[in-house]
Coordinates of C-alpha atoms and ligand atoms in Angstrom, one line a residue:
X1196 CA -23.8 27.6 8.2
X1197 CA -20.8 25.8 9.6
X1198 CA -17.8 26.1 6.9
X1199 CA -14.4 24.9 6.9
X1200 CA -12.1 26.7 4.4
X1201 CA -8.9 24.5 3.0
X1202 CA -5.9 27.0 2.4
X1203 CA -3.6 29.6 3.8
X1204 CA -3.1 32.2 0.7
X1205 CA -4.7 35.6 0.0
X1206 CA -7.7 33.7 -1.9
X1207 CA -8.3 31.9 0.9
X1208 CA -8.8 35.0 3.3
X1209 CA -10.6 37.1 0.7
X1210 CA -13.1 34.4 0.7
X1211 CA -13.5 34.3 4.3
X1212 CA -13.7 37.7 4.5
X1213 CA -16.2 37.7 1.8
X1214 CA -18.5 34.8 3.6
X1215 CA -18.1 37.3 6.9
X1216 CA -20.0 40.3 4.8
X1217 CA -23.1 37.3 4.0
X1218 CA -26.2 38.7 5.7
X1219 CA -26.6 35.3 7.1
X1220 CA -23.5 34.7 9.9
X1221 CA -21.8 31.6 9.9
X1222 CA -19.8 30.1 12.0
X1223 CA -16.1 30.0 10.0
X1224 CA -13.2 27.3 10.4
X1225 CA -9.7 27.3 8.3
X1226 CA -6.9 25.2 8.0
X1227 CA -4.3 26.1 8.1
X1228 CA -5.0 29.5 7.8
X1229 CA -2.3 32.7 8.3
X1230 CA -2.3 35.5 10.7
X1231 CA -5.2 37.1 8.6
X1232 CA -7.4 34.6 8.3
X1233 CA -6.9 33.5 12.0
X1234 CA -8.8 37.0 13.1
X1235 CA -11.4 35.6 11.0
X1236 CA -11.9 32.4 11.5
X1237 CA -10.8 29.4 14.2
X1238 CA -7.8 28.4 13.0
X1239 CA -7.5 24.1 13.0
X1240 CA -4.7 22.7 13.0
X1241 CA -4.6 19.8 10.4
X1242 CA -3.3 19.0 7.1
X1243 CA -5.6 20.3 4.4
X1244 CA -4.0 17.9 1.5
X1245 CA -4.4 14.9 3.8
X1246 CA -8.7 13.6 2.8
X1247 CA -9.0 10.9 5.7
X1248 CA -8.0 13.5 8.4
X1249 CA -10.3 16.5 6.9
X1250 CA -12.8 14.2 6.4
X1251 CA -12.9 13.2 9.9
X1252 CA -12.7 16.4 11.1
X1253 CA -15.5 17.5 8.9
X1254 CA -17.6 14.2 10.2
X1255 CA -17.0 14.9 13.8
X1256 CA -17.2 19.1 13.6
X1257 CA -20.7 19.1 11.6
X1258 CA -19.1 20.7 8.9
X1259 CA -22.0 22.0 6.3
X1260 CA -19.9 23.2 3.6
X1261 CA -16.2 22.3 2.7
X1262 CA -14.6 25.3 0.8
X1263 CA -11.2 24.1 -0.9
X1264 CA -8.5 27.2 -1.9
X1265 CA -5.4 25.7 -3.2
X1266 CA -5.1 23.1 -6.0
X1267 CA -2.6 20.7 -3.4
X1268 CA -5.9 19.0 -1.5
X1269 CA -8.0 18.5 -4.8
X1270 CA -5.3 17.0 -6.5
X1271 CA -4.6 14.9 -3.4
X1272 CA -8.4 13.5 -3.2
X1273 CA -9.4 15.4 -0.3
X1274 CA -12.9 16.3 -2.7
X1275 CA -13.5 12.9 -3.1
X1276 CA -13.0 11.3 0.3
X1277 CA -15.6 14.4 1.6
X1278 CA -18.0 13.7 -1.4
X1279 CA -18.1 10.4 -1.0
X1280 CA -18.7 10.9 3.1
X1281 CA -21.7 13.1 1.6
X1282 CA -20.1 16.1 3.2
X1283 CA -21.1 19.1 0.5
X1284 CA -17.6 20.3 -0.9
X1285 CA -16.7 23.0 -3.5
X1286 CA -13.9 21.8 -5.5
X1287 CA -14.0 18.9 -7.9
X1288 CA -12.7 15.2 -7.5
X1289 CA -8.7 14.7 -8.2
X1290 CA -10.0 13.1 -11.6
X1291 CA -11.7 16.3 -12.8
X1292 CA -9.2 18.4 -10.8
X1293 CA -6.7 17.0 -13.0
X1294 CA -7.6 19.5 -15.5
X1295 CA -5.3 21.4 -13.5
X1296 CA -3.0 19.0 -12.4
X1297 CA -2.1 17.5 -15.8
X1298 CA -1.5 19.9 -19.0
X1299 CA -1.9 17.4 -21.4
X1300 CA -5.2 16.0 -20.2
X1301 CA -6.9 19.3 -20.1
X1302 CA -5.0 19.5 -23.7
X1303 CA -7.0 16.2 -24.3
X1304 CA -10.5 17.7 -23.2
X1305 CA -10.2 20.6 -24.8
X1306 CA -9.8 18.3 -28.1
X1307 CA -12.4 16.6 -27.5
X1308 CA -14.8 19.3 -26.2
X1309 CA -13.7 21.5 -29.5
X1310 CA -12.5 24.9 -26.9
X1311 CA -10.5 26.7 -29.2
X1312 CA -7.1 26.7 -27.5
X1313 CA -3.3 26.5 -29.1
X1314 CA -1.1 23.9 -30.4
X1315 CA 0.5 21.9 -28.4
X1316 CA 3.0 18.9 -28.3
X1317 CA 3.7 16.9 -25.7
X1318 CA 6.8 15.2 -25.0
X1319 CA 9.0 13.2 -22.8
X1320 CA 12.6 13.2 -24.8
X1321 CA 15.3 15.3 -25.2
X1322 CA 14.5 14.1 -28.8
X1323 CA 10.6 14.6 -29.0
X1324 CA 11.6 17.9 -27.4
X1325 CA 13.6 18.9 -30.4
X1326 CA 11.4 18.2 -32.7
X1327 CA 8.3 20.1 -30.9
X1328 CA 10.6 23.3 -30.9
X1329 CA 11.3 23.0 -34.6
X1330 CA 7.6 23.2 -34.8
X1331 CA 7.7 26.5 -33.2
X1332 CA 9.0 29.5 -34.8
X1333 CA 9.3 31.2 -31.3
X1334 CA 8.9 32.6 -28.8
X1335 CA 8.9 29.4 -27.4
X1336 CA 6.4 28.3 -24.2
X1337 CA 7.2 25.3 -22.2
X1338 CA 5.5 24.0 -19.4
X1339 CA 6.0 21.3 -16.9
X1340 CA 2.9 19.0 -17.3
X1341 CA 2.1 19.0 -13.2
X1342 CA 1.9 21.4 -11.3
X1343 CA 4.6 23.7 -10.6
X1344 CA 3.4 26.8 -8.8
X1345 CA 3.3 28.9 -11.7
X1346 CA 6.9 28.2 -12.2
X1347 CA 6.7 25.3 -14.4
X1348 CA 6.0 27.6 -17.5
X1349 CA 8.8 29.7 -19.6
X1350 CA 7.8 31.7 -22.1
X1351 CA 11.3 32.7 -24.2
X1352 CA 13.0 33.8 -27.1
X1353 CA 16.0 31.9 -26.4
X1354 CA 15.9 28.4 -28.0
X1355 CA 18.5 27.5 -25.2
X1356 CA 17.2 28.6 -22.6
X1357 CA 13.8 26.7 -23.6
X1358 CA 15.8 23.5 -24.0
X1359 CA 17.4 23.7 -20.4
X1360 CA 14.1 24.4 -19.1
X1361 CA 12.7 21.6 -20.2
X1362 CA 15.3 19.4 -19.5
X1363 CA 15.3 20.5 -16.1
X1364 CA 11.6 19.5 -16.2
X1365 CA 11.6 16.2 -18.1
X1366 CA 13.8 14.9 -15.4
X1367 CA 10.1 15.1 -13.5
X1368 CA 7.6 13.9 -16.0
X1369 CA 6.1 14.6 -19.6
X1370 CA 6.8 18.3 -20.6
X1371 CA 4.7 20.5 -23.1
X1372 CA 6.1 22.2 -25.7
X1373 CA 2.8 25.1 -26.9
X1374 CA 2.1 27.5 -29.6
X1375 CA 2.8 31.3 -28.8
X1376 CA -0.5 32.7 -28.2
X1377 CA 0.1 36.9 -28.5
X1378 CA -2.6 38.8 -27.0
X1379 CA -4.4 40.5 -23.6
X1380 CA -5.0 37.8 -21.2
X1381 CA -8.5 37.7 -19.4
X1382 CA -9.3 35.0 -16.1
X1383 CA -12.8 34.1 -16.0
X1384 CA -14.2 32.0 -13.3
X1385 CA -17.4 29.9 -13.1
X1386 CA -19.2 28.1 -10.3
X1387 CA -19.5 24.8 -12.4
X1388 CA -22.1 22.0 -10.3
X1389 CA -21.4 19.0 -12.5
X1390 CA -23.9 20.2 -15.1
X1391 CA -24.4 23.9 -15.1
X1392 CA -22.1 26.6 -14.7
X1393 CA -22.5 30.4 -14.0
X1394 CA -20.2 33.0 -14.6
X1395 CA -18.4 35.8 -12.3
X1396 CA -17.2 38.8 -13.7
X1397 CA -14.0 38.6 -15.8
X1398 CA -10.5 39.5 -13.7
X1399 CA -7.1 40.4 -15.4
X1400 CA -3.9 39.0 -13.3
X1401 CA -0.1 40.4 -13.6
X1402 CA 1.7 36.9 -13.8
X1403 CA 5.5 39.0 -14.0
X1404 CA 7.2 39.9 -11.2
X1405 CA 7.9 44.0 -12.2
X1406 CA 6.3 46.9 -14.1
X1407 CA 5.3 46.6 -17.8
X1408 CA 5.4 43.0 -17.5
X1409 CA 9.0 42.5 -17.3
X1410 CA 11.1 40.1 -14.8
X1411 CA 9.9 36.3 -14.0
X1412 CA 6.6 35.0 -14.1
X1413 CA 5.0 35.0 -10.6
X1414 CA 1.8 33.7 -8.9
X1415 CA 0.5 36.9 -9.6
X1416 CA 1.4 40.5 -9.0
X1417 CA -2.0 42.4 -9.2
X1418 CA -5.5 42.3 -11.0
X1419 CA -8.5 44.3 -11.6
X1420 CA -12.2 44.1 -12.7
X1421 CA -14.4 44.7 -14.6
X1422 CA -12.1 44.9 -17.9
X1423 CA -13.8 47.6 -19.9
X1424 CA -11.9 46.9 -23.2
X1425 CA -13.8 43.6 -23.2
X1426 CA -16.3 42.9 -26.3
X1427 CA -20.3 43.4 -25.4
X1428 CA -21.0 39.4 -25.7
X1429 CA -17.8 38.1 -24.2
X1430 CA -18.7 36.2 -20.9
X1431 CA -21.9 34.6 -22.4
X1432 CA -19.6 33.7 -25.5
X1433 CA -17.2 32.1 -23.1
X1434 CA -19.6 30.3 -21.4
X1435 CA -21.1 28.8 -24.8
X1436 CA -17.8 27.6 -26.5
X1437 CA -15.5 27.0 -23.3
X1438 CA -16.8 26.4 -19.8
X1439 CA -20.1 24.6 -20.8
X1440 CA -18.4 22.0 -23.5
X1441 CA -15.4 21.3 -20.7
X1442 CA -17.7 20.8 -18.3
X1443 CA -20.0 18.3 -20.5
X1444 CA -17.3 16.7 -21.6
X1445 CA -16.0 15.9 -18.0
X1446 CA -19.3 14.9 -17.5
X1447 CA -19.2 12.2 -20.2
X1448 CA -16.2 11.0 -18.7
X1449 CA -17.6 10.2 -15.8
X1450 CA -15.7 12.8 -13.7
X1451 CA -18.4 15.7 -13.4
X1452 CA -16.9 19.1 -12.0
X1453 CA -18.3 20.7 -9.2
X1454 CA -16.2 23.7 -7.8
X1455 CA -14.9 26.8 -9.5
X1456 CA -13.5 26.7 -13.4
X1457 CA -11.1 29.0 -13.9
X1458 CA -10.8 30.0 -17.5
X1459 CA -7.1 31.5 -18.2
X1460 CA -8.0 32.9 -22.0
X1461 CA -6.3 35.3 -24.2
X1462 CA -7.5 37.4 -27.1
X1463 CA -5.7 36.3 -30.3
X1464 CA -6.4 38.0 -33.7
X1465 CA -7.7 34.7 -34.6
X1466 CA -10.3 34.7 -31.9
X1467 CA -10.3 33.8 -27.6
X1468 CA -8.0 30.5 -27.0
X1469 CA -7.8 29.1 -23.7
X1470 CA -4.1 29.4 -22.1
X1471 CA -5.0 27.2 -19.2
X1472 CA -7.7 26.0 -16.7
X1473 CA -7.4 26.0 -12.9
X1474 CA -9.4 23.6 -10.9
X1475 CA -9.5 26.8 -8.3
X1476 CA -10.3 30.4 -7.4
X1477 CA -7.1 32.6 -9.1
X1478 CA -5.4 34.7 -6.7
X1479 CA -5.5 36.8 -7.1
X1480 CA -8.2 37.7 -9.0
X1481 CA -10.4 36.4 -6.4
X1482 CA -9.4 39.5 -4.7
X1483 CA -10.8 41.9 -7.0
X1484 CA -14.5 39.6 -8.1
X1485 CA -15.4 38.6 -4.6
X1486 CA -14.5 42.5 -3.8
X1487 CA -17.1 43.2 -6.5
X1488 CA -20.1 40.8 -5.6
X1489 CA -23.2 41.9 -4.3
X1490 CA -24.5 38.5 -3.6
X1491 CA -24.0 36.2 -0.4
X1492 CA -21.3 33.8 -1.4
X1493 CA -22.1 30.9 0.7
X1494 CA -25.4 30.0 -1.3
X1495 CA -23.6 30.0 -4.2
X1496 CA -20.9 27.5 -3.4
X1497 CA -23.4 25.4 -1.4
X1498 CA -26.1 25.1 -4.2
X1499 CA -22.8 24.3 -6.9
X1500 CA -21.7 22.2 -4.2
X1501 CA -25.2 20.2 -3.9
X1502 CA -25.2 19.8 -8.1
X1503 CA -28.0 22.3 -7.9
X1504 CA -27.0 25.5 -9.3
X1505 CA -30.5 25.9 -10.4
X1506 CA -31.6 26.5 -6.8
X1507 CA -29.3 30.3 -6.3
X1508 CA -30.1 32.8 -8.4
X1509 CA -27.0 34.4 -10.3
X1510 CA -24.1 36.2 -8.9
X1511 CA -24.7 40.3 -8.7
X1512 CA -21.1 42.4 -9.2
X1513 CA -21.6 46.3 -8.2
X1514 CA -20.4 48.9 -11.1
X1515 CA -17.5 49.7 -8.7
X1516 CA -14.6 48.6 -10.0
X1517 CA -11.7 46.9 -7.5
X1518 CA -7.9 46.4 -8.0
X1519 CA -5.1 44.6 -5.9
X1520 CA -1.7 44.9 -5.8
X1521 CA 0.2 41.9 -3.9
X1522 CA 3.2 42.9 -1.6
X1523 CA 6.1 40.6 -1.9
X1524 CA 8.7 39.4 -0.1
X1525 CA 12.4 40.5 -1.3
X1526 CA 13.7 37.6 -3.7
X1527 CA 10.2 36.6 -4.4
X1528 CA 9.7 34.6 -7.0
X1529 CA 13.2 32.9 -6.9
X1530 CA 14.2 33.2 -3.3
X1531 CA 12.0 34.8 -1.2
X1532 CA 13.1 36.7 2.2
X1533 CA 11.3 35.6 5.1
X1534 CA 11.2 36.3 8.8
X1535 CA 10.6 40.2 8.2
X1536 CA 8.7 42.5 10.7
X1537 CA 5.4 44.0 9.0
X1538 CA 4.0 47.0 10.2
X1539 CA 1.5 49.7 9.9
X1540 CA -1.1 47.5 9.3
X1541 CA -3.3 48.9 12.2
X1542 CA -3.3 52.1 11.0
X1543 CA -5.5 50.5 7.8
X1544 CA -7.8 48.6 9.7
X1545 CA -10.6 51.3 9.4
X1546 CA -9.9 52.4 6.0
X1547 CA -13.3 51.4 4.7
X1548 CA -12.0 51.2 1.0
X1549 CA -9.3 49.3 1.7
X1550 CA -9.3 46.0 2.5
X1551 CA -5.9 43.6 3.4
X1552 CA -5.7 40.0 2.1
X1553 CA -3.1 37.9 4.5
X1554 CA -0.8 35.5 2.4
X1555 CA 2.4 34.8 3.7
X1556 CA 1.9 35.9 7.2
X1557 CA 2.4 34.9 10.7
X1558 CA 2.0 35.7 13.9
X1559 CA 5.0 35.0 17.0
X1560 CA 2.9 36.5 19.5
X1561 CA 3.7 39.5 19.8
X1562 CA 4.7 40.7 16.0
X1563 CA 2.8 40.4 12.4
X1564 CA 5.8 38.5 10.2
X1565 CA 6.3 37.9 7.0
X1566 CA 6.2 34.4 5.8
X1567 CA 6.2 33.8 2.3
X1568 CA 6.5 35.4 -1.1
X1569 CA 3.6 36.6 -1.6
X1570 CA 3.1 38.5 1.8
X1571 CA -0.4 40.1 1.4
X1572 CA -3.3 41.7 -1.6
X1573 CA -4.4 45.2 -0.6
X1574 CA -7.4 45.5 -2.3
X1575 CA -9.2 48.8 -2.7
X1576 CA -12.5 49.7 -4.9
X1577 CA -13.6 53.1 -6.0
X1578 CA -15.9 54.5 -8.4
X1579 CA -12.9 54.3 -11.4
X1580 CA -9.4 53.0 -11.7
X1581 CA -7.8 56.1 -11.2
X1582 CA -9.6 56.6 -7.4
X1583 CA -8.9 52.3 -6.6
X1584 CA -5.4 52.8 -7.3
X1585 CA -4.7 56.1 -5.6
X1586 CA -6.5 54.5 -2.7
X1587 CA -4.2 51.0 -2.8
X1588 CA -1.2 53.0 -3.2
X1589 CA -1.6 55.4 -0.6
X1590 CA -2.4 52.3 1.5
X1591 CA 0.7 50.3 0.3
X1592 CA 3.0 53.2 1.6
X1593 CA 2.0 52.8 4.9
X1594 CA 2.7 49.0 4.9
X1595 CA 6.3 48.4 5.9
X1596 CA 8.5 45.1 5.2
X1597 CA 12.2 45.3 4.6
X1598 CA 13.4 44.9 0.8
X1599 CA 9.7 44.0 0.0
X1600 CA 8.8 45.4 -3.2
X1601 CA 5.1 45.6 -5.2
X1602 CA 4.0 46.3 -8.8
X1603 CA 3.3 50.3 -9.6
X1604 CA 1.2 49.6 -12.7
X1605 CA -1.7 47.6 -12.0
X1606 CA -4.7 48.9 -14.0
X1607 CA -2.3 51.8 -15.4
X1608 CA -4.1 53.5 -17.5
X1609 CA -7.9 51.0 -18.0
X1610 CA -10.5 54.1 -18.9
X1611 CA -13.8 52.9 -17.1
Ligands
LIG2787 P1 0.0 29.2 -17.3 O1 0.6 28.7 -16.0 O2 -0.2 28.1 -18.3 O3 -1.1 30.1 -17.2 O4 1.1 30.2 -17.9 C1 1.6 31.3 -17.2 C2 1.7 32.5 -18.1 O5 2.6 32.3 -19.2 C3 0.3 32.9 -18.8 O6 -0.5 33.6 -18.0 C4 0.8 33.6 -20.0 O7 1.2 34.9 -19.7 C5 2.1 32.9 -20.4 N1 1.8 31.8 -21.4 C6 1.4 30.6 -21.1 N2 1.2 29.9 -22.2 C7 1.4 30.8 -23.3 C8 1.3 30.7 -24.7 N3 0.9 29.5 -25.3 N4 1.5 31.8 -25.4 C9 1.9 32.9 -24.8 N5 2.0 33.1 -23.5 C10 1.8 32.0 -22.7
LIG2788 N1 -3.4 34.1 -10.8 C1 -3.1 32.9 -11.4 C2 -3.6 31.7 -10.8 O1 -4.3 31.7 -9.8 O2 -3.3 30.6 -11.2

């Protein structure tokens, strides 16, 4: 198969890399790509968000499959212009996609569709603002409506600091004001074809920056899978009362959603609520549940892609478990150093346990640099947490980037 990848993160390599390990080769293109992905794949240069120019390209290149990472190009149409080209594309139109894109409309669906999720209020005032957090007894969690990089959302004690945060949002559009949901968060993703859906195994992330979940909310720090703790019936339970009612429901709307469903959920005493959907692959949890499948990937996208899920059998995960631990950049979140020298990551390339997901990363021709905040996801498996993390870590400390700084705790104690 000929397939074009849309992105430049560590989701986006991890999936090429997983597409590479397919016992059928294909022939893989990305745009824009990093330093990573550009040893494996043909780097194009065009704009991913922009749908007339990746739709010609796709046209003109024989594209077979169009694989879209980051949120930017669904939201931006680039699913639509492809489908509508009948180019097969995972990710869903901008309409569905907007169940990312737009807080209050996946608020809306998940009304509608009866997914158990928390209360929310939308407003666009400084006064409906005060009212929503009188609502609240705290903590108080505010998020930007659009999307904001994972920075749009504060989660806070401080009634003050909630109300600037807002403010400094509602200057941008409508603002939500949410319940405080207390509980351990779980991401699980589905390959959703319009109709059908079918589960891949469940992923915790690390959104804050540090250990024990202190310091700023982030992309995402780490993640692991399986997640032992989890009850006997969870995935099929999640499937039942979440991604198969949001997915009819967008159905019945007239904006079916073919692509990935990711279901951000957390375990309440008074049951599983949904946090948030993404439109998306997490990273990067993608890391750890495409380190964990046994299955090609292509056929899976492609038959979600083609509406067909019927025509692929399930997913297959091994019983090894896999972590990651992302390396950022000093400053990351807030102001990320960039321009850094990496090295030593030559010494890893035949570490057969260890595998290194490119994110912010680029190449001046003669020396590996770092890029962005997120720099890179080592990702390691093993037969328990304990051996994945020794092997990570022992990895990590032979990575070297000036002030850059990782998470020490990621699957910390998780008995198998
Ligand atoms: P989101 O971008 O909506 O996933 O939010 C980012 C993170 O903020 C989540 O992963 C949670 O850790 C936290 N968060 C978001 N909404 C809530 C909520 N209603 N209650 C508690 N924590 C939340
Ligand atoms: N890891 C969180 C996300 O991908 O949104």
């Amino acid at each position: 198969m000929k397939i074009l990848v849309l992105g430049s993160g560590a989701r986006e390599h991890t999936i090429i890399q997983a597409l590479r390990r397919d016992p059928d080769s294909h022939e893989i293109l990305a745009a824009p790509g990093n330093a990573g992905i550009a040893a494996d794949a043909d780097i194009v240069a065009l704009d991913p968000t922009n749908p007339r120019v990746v739709t010609d390209f796709a046209r003109s290149s024989d594209i077979d499959l169009v694989i879209i990472g980051p949120e930017a190009p669904l939201v931006a149409g680039v699913a639509n212009r492809l489908r509508s080209a009948g180019i097969p594309v995972f990710g869903p139109d901008s309409d569905a996609a907007a169940l990312e894109g737009s807080k209050a409309f996946a608020k809306d669906v998940m009304a509608s569709a009866g997914v158990p999720t928390g209360k929310a209020w939308s407003v666009e005032t400084s006064e409906e603002l005060l009212l929503a957090l009188d609502q609240s007894e705290g903590p108080y969690v505010v998020k930007a409506d659009g999307l904001a990089s994972g920075k749009g959302v504060l989660v806070t004690e401080d009634r003050q600091a909630a109300i600037e945060h807002a403010e400094f949002y509602l200057q941008h559009g409508p603002v939500l004001v949410e319940e405080f949901l207390a509980g351990p968060e779980v991401s699980l993703f589905f390959l959703s074809d319009g109709t059908r859906v079918m589960p891949l195994a469940p992923a915790q992330d690390y959104k804050r920056a540090y250990d024990n979940n202190e310091g700023p909310n982030t992309g995402g720090m780490g993640a692991y899978s399986p997640l032992p703790w989890l009850p006997k019936d969870f995935v099929a339970d999640i499937q039942r009362t979440v991604a198969e009612p949001a997915v009819a429901e967008l159905a019945s709307r007239g904006m079916p959603f073919v692509g990935l469903l990711y279901c951000g959920l957390i375990l309440t005493d008074d049951g599983v609520k949904v946090i948030e959907f993404n439109a998306r692959f997490g990273d990067p949890e993608t890391q750890v549940v495409l380190a964990r499948l046994t299955s090609p990937l292509a056929p899976l996208l492609l038959a979600a892609a083609q509406g067909d899920l019927t025509a692929v059998a399930p997913p297959k995960f091994s019983k090894n478990v896999a972590i990651t631990v992302v390396l950022a950049s000093e400053g990351y979140p807030e102001n990320p150093r960039t321009g850094r020298e990496i090295d030593g990551l030559d010494a890893l390339a035949s570490n057969k346990q260890v595998r290194i997901a490119h994110a912010g990363t680029g190449f001046d021709g003669t020396q590996l640099l770092a890029t962005g905040g997120r720099v890179l996801s080592v990702v390691s498996t093993g037969k328990d947490f304990e051996q994945a993390r020794e092997r990570a870590y022992a990895a990590l400390e032979k990575i070297s980037l000036e002030g850059s700084y990782y998470r020490r705790d990621i699957a910390q104690g998780v008995s198998p």
